[in-house]
Coordinates of C-alpha atoms in Angstrom, one line a residue:
Chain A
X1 CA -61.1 -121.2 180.5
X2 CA -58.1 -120.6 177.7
X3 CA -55.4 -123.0 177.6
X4 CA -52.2 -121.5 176.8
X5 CA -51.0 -122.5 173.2
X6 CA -48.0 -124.7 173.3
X7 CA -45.9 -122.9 170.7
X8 CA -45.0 -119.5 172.8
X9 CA -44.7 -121.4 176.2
X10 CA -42.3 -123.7 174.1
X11 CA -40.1 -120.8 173.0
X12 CA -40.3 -119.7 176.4
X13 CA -39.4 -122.8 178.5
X14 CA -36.7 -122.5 175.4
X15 CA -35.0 -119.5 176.7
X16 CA -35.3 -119.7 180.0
X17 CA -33.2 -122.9 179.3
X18 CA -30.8 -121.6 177.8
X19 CA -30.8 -118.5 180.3
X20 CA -30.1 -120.6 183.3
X21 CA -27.5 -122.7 181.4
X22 CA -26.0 -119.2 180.9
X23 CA -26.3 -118.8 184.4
X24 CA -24.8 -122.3 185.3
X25 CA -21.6 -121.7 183.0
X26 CA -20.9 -118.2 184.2
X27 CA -21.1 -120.0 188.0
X28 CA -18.9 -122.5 187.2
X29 CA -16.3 -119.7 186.1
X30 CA -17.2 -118.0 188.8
X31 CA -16.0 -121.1 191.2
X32 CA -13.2 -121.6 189.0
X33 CA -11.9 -118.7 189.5
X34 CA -12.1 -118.5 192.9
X35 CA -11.0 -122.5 193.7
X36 CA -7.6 -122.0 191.4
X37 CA -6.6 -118.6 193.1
X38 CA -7.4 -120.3 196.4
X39 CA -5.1 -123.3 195.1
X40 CA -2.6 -120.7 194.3
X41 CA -2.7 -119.2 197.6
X42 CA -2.1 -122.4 199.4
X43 CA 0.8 -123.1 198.2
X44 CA 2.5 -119.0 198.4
X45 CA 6.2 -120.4 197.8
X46 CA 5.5 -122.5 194.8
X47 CA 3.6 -119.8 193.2
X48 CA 5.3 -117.2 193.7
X49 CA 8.3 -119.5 191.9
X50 CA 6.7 -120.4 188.9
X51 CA 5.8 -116.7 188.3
X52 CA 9.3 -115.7 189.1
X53 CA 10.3 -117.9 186.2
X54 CA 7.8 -116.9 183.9
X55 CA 8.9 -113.1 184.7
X56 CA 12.3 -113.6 184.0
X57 CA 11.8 -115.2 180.9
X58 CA 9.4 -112.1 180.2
X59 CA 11.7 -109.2 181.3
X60 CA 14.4 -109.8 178.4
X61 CA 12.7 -109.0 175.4
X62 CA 10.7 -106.9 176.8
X63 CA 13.7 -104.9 178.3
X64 CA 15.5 -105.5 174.3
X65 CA 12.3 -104.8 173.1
X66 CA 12.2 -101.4 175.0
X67 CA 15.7 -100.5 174.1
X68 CA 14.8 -100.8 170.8
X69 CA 12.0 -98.5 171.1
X70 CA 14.0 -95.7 172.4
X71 CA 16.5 -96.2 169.6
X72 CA 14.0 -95.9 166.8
X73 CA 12.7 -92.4 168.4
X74 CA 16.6 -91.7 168.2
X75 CA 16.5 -92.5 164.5
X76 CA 13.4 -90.2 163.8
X77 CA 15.5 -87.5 165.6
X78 CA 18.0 -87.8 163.8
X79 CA 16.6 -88.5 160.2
X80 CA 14.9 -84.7 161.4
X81 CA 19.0 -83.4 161.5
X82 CA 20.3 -84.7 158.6
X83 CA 21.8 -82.0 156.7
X84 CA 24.6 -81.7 153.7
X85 CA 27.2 -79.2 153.8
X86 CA 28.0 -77.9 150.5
X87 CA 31.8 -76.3 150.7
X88 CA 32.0 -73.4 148.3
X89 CA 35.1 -73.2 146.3
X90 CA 38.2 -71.4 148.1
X91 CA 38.4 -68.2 145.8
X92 CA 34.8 -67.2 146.5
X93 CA 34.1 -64.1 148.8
X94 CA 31.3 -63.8 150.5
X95 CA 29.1 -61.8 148.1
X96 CA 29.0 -64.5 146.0
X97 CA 28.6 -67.1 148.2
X98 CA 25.2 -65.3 149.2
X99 CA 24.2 -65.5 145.7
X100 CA 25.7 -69.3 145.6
X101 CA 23.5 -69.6 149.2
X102 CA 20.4 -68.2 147.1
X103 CA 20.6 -70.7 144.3
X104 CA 20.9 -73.6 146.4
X105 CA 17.9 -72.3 148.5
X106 CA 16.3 -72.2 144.8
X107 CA 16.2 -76.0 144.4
X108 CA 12.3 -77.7 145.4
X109 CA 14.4 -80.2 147.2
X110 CA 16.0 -78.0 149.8
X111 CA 13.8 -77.1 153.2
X112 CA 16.2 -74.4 154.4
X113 CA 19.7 -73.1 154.1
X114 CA 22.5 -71.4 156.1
X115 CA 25.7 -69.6 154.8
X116 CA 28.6 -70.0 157.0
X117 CA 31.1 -67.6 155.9
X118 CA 35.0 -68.2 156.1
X119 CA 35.3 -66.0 158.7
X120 CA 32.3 -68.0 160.7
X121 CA 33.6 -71.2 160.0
X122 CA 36.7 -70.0 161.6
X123 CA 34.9 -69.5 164.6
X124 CA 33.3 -72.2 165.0
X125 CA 36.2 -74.4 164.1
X126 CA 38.0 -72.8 167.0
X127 CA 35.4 -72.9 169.4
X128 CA 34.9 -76.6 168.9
X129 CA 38.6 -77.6 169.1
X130 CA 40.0 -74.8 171.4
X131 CA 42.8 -74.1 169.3
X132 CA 42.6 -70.6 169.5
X133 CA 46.1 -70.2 169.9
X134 CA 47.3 -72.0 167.2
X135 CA 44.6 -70.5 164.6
X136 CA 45.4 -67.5 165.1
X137 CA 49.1 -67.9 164.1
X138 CA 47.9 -68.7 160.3
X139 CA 48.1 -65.8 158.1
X140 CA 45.2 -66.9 156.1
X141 CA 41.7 -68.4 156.7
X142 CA 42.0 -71.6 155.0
X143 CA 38.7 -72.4 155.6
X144 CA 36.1 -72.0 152.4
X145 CA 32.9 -70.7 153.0
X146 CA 29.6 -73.6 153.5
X147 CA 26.1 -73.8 153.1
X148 CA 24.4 -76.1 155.3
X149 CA 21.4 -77.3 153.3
X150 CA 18.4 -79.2 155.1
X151 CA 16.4 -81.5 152.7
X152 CA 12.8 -81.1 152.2
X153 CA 12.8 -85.2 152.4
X154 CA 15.5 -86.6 154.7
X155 CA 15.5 -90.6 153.5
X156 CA 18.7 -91.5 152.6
X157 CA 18.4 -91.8 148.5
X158 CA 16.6 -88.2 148.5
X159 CA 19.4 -86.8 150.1
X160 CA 21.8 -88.2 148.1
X161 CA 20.5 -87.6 145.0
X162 CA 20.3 -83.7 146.3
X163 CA 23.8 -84.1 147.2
X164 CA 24.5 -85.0 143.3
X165 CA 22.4 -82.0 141.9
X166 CA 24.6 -79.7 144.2
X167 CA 27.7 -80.9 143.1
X168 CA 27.0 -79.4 139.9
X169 CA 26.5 -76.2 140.7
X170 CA 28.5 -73.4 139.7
X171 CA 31.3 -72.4 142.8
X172 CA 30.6 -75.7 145.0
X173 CA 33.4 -77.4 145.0
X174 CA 32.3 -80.3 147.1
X175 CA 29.1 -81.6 148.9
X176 CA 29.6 -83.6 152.1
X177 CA 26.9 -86.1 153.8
X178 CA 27.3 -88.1 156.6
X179 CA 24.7 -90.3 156.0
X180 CA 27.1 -93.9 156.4
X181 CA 26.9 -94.1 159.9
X182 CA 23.5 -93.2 160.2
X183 CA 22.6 -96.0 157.8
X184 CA 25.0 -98.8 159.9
X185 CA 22.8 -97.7 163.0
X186 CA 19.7 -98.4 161.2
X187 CA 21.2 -101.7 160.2
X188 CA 22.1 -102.4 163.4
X189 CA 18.3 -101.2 165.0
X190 CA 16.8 -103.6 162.4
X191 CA 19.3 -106.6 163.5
X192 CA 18.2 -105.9 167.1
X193 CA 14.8 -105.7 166.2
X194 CA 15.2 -109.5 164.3
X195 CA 17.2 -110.7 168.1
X196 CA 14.4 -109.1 169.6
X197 CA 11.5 -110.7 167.9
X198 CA 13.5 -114.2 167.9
X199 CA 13.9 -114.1 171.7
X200 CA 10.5 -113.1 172.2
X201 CA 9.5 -116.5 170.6
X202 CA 11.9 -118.5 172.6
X203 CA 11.2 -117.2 175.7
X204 CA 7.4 -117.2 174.7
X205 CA 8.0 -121.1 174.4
X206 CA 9.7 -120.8 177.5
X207 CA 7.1 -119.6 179.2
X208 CA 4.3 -122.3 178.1
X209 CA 7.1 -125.2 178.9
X210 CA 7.0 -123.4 182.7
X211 CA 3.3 -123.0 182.6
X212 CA 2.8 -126.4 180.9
X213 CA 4.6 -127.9 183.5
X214 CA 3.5 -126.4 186.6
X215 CA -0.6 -127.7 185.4
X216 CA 1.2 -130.9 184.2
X217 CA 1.8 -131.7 188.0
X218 CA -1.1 -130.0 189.1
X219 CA -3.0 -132.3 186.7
X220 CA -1.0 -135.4 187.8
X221 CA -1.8 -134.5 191.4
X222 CA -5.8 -134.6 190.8
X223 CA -6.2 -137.2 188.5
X224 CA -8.2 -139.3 190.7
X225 CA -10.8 -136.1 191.1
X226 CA -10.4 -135.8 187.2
X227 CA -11.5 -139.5 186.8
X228 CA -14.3 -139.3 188.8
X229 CA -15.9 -136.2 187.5
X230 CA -15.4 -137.7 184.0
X231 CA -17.4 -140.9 185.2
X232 CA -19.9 -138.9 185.9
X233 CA -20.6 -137.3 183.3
X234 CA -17.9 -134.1 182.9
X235 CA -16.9 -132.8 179.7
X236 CA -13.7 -131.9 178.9
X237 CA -14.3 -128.2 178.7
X238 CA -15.5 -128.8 182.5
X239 CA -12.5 -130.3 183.4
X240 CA -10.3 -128.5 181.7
X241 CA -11.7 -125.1 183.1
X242 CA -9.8 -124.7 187.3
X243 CA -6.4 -125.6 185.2
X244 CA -6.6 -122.8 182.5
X245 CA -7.5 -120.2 185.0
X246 CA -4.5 -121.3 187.0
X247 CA -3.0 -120.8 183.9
X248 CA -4.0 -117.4 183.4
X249 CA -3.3 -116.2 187.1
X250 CA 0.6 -117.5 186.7
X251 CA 0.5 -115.8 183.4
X252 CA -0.8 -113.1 185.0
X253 CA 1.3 -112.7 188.0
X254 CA 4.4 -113.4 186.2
X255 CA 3.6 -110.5 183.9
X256 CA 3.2 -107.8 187.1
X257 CA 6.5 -109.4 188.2
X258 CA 7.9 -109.0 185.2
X259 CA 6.8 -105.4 184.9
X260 CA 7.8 -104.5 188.5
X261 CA 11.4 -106.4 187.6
X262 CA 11.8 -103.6 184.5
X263 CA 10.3 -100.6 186.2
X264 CA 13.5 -101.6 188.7
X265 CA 15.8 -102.2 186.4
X266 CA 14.4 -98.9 184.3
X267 CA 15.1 -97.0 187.9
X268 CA 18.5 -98.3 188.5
X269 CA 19.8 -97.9 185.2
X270 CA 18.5 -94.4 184.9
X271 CA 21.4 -92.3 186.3
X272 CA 24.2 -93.4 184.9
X273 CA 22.2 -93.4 181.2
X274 CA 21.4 -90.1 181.7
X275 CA 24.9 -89.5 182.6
X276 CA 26.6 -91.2 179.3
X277 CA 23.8 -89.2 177.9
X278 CA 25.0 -85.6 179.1
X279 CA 28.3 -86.2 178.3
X280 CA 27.1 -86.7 174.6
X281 CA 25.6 -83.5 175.1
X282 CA 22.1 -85.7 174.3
X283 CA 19.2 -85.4 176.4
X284 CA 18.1 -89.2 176.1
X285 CA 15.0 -90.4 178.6
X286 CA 15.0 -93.9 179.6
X287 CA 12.7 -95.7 177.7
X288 CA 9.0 -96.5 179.7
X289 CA 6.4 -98.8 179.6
X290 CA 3.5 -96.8 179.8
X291 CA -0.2 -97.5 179.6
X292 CA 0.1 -99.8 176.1
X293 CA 3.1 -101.3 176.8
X294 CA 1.9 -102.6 180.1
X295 CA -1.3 -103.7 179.2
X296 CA 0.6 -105.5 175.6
X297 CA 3.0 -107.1 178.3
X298 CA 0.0 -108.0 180.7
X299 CA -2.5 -109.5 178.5
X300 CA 0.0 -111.8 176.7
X301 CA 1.7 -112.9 179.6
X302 CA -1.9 -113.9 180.9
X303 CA -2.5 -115.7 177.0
X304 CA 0.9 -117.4 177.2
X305 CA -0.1 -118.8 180.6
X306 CA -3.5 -120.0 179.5
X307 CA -2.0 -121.5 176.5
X308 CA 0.1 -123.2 178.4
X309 CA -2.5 -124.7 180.5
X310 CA -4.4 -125.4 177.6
X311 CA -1.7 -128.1 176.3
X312 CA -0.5 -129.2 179.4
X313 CA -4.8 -130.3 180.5
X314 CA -5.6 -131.5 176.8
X315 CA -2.2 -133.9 176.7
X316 CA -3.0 -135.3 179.8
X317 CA -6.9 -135.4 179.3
X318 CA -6.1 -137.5 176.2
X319 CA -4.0 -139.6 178.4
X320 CA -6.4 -140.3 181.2
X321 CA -9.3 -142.6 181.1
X322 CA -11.3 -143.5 183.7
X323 CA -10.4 -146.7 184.6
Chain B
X1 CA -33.5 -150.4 178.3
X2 CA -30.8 -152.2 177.9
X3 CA -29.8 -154.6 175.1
X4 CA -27.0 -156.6 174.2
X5 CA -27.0 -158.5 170.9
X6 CA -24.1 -160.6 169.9
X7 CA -21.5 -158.3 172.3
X8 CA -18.0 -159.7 172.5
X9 CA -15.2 -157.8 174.0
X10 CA -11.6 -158.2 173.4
X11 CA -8.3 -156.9 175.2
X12 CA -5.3 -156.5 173.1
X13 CA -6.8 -158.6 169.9
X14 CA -6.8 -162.0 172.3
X15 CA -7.5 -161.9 175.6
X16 CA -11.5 -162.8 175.0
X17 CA -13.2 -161.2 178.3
X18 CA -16.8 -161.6 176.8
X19 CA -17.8 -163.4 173.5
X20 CA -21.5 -163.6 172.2
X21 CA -23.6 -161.5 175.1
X22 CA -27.2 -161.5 174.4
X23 CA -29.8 -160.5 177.1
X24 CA -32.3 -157.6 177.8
X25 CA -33.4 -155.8 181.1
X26 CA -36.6 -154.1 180.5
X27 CA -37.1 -150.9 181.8
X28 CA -37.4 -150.6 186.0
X29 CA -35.9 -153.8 186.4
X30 CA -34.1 -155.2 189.3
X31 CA -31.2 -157.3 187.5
X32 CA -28.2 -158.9 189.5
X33 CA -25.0 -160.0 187.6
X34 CA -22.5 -162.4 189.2
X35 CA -19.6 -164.8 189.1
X36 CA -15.9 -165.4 189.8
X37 CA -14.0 -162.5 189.6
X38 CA -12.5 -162.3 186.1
X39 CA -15.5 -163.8 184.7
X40 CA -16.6 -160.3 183.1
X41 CA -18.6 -158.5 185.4
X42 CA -16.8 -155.4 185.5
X43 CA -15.9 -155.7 182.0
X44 CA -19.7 -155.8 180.9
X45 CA -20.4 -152.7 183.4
X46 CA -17.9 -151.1 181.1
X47 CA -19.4 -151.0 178.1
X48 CA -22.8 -150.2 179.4
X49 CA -21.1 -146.8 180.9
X50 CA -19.0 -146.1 177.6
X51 CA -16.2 -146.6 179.0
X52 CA -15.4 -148.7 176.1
X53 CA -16.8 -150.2 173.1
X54 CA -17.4 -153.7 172.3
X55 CA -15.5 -155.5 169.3
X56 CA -18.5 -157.2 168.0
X57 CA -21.6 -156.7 168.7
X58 CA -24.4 -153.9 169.3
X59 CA -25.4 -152.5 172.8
X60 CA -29.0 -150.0 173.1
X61 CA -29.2 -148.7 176.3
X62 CA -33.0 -146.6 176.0
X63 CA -33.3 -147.4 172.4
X64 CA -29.3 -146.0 171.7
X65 CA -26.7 -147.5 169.9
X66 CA -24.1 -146.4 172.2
X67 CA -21.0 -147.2 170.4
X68 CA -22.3 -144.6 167.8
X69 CA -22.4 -142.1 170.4
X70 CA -19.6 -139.3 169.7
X71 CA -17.3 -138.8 171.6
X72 CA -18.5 -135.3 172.8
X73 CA -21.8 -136.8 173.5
X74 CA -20.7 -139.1 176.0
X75 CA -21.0 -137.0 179.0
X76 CA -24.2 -136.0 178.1
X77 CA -24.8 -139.6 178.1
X78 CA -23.3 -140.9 181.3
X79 CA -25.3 -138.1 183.2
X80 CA -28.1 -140.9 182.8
X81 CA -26.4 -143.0 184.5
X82 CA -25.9 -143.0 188.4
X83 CA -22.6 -145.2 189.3
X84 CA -21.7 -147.2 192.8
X85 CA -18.3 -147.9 192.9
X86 CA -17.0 -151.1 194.8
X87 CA -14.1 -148.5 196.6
X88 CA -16.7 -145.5 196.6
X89 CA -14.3 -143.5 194.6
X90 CA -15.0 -140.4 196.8
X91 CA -12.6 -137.4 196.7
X92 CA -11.3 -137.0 200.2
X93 CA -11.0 -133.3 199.9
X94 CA -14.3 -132.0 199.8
X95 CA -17.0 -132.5 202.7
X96 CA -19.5 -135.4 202.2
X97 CA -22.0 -132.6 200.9
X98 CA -20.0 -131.4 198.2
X99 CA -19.3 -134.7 196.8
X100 CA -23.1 -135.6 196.5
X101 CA -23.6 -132.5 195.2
X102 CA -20.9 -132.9 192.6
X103 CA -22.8 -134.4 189.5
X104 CA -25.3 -131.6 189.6
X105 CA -22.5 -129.1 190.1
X106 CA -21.4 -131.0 186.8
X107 CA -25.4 -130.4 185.5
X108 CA -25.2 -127.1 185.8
X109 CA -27.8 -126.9 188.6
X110 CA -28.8 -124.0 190.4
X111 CA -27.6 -124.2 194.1
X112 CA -30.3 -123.9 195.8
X113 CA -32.1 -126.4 193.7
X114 CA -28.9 -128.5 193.8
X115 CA -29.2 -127.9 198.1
X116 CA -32.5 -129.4 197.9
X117 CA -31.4 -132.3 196.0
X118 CA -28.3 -133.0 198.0
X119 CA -30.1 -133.1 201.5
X120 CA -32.9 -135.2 200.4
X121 CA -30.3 -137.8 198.9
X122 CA -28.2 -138.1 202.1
X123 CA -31.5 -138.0 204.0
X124 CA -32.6 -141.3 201.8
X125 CA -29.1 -142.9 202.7
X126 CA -29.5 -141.7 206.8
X127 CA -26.3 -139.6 206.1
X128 CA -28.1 -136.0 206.8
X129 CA -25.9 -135.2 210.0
X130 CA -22.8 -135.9 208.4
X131 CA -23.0 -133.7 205.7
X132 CA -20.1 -131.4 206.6
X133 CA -17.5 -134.1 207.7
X134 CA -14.7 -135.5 205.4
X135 CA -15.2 -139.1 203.7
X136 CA -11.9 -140.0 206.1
X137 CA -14.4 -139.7 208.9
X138 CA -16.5 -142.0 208.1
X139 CA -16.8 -146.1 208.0
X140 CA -16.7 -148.1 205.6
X141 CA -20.3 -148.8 205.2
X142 CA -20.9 -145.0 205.8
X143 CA -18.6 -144.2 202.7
X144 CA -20.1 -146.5 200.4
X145 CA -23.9 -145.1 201.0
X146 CA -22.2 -142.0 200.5
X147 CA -21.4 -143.0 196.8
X148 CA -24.8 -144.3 197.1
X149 CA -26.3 -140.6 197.4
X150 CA -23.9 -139.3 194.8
X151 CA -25.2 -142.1 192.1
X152 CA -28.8 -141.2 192.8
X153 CA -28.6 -137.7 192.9
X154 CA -29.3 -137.1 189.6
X155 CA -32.2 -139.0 189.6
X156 CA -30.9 -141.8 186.8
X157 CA -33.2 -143.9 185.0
X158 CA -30.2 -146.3 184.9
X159 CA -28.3 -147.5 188.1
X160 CA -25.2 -149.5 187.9
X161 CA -23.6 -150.8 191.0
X162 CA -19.9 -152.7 191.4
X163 CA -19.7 -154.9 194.2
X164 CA -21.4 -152.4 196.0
X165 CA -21.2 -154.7 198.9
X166 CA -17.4 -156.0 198.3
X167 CA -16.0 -154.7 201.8
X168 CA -18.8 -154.8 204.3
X169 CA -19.9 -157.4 207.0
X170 CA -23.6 -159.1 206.3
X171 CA -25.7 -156.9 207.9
X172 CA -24.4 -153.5 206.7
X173 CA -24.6 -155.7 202.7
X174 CA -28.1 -156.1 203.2
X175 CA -29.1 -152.5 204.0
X176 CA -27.4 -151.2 201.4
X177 CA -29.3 -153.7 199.3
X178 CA -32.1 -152.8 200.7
X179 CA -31.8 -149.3 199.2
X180 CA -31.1 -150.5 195.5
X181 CA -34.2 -152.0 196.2
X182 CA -36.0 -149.1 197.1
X183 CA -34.7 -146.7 194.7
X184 CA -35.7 -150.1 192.1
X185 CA -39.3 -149.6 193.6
X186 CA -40.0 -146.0 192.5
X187 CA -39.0 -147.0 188.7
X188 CA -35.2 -146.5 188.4
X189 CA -33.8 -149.6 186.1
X190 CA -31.0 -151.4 188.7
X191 CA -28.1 -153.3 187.8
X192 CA -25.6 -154.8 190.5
X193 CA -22.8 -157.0 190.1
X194 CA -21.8 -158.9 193.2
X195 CA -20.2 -162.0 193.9
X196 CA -22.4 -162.2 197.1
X197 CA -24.4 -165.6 196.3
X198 CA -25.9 -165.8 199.7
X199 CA -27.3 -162.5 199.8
X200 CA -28.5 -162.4 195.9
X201 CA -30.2 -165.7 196.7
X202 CA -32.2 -164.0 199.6
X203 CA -33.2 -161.1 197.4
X204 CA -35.0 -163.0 194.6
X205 CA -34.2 -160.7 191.9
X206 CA -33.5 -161.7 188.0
X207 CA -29.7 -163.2 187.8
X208 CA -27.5 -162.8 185.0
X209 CA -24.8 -165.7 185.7
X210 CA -21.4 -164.5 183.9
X211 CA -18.5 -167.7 183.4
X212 CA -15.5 -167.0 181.5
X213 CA -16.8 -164.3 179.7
X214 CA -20.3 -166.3 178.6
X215 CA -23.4 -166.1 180.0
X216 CA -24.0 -169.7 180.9
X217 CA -27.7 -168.4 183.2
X218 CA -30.4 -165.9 182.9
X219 CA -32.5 -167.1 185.8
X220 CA -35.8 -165.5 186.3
X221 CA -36.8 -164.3 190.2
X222 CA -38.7 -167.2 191.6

């Protein structure tokens, strides 16, 4: 008869401990999660206030946040359209502004070109203004012939560098950019984007005071249960566990409210945008969510809400001995 | 299994609710500890359970220094220990099942093991048919064997009682003393503190006699 040796049926005995305590700690979540949605459920009203809260407190940086977005893929459009017009001295006919046009087209910095001749500009000036009438009663065209020039490389110092190497050229009398109000709207994005960021803290904080509170009372409201499993024998992580998934579910749920509160407001807001937007002649989309927004917005509602738990349980757990 | 050299305990730097404790209770015995109320009883129950640490003194409970315990380890170390509370400390919203079963839930142990366990402790206690009714429903006397089942579930070496009888008539006293006594009888190390002189005296069991914080008698069963 062979007696196993000790050493493998150690190693053994070993893992199988640590297997089934595994086992035993992925149960406990297990019942966690269940008992604190159950907890939840009891008590639909309260619930469904504290994730109201947390939503609200969600929904306005996230809603800035979006509006942002939408204003930076307004920037990148426009960076794409920036263009300099380079008015060609008013003696010049058009022959030589095609050679003038060629030149410019010449430089490494310059993407494209288009010649607008006198006559053209004309045109368009009259088509944009509807003065027909009173155009047509000058004897002259007054209007010098332009090139609109597109940079190869649209930030704002390469451009206006271009603008100062076109200046020199022979027959341009003067090089226009309108590059100043596109620079106050960036300004203006990045000053949101500071807003944005700062109320996103705030109402983070917010939302762990709401958390932190709800699981403050919850805590109060089983702190004999909490005394007694300490007494025999709970560790803190045990105790701690039914209050941070609370946590996590009012995160949670006040995340999907708060992404069901801006796919609303997105909806309701979304005629009269596109309106304003048509009579700019723009074709501007309402900003969405989509798939990485609303998983961003999800998971740290969720993390905010644990978190929140988290503090509330520890404070308290440092506060409560058995007696 | 447990010792107590020198122990002294004070409240708030003055207050002195034990001063020089020296005694030991070998391992499977059957100790009672008694005396007015406010002599220390509860105090000295304390400090065996960790629930706080005496300002002088050392106390080994199986060969520990428990003060040196951290404090992480402490749970791991009261899971030794099964507890009877004078007022049961039950929680009233969960059936009589699930609080027995709650220090293995605690543990860790597999349901159906933990099933096993639960059953055959409120079998030992004569609780069995009321495992699915609330603590509310059930006396006094009822509740209290209740906290009995919990404490033993575990299978403790250590068993620490608090005026286990405090609130019960004679007769329902002696039965539950009657089951410290059993559980003493297959090896688990019992401590009780009572204040229940007529009854102790009819069990003939080891006294520990606690005045003013001192112990002024260490009387031997006769």
């Amino acid at each position: 008869m062979s007696r196993p040796s000790p050493a493998p049926r150690g190693a053994r005995s070993q893992r199988t401990r640590s297997a089934s305590r595994l086992r035993a700690w992925l149960r406990h979540h297990r019942a966690m999660s269940v008992d604190s949605t159950r907890r939840l459920l009891r008590q639909p009203l309260g619930s469904l206030l504290t994730m109201l809260a947390i939503a609200i407190a969600l929904v306005l940086p996230a809603a800035l946040w979006l509006t942002l977005d939408s204003a930076r893929l307004l920037d990148a459009e426009l960076d794409a359209s920036a263009t300099l017009t380079a008015y060609l001295a008013s003696g010049v006919d058009d022959g030589e502004a095609g050679r003038i046009e060629e030149a410019i087209a010449a430089q490494p910095q310059v993407a494209h070109t288009r010649l607008v001749t006198a006559a053209e500009g004309m045109a368009e000036f009259q088509q944009a203004l509807g003065l027909a009438d009173a155009l047509a009663r000058l004897d002259d065209n007054p209007l010098p012939a332009s090139v609109v020039v597109t940079p190869v490389d649209p930030s704002p110092e390469a451009v206006r560098r271009l603008s100062a190497d076109l200046g020199q050229l022979a027959g341009v009398a003067e090089v226009r950019l309108d590059l100043a109000w596109l620079e106050r709207l960036r300004q203006l994005a990045e000053l949101g984007r500071r807003v944005a960021l700062a109320l996103a803290v705030l109402f983070g904080l917010g939302v762990l005071l709401v958390v932190g509170n709800t699981i403050r009372l919850a805590v109060e409201s089983r702190r004999q249960e909490i005394e007694v499993v300490m007494l025999i024998g709970a560790t803190h992580a045990f105790v701690r566990r039914p209050f941070l998934y609370s946590g996590a579910w009012y995160g949670l749920g006040g995340g999907l409210l708060a992404w069901g509160l801006l796919a609303l407001g997105n909806q309701w807001l979304a005629a009269p945008v596109r309106a304003l937007a048509a009579s700019y002649g723009a074709n501007f989309a309402m900003p969405q969510l989509g798939g990485m927004g609303s998983a961003t917005l999800l998971i740290c509602s969720t993390l905010l809400g644990w978190l929140g738990a988290w503090i509330a349980v520890s404070r308290h757990l440092a506060g409560i001995r058995p007696r | 299994m447990i010792v107590f050299e020198h122990v002294g305990k004070r409240y708030g730097g003055r207050f002195e609710a034990l001063a020089n404790l020296d005694f030991r209770v070998r391992r499977g015995e059957m100790v009672f500890l008694t005396g007015h109320s406010g002599a220390g009883k509860s105090s000295l129950l304390r400090l065996i359970m960790r629930l706080e640490r005496p300002s002088r003194g050392r106390i080994l409970v199986a060969g520990h220094d428990i003060a040196r315990l951290h404090a992480s380890q402490v749970p791991f170390y009261r899971r030794q220990i099964g507890v009877v509370f004078q007022d049961h400390q039950l929680l009233f919203d969960r059936s009589i099942y699930h609080n027995v079963a709650l220090p293995l839930e605690i543990r860790g142990i597999e349901p159906r093991e933990a099933a096993r366990r639960v059953r055959a402790a409120l079998d030992k206690v004569g609780l069995l048919h009321r495992e699915r009714a609330l603590p509310i429903e059930l006396s006094g006397g009822e509740q209290q064997r209740v906290g009995i089942a919990r404490a033993v579930v575990n299978k403790p070496a250590l068993l620490l009682a608090d005026e286990p009888t405090g609130n019960l008539d004679p007769q329902l006293s002696a039965d539950i003393m009657a089951l410290f006594e059993d559980f003493n009888r297959i090896g688990t190390t019992v401590m009780i503190a009572s204040h229940d002189l007529a009854l102790i005296a009819r069990l003939r069991h080891r006294t520990l006699r606690l005045r003013e914080g001192r112990l002024v008698a260490d009387e031997e069963a006769a």
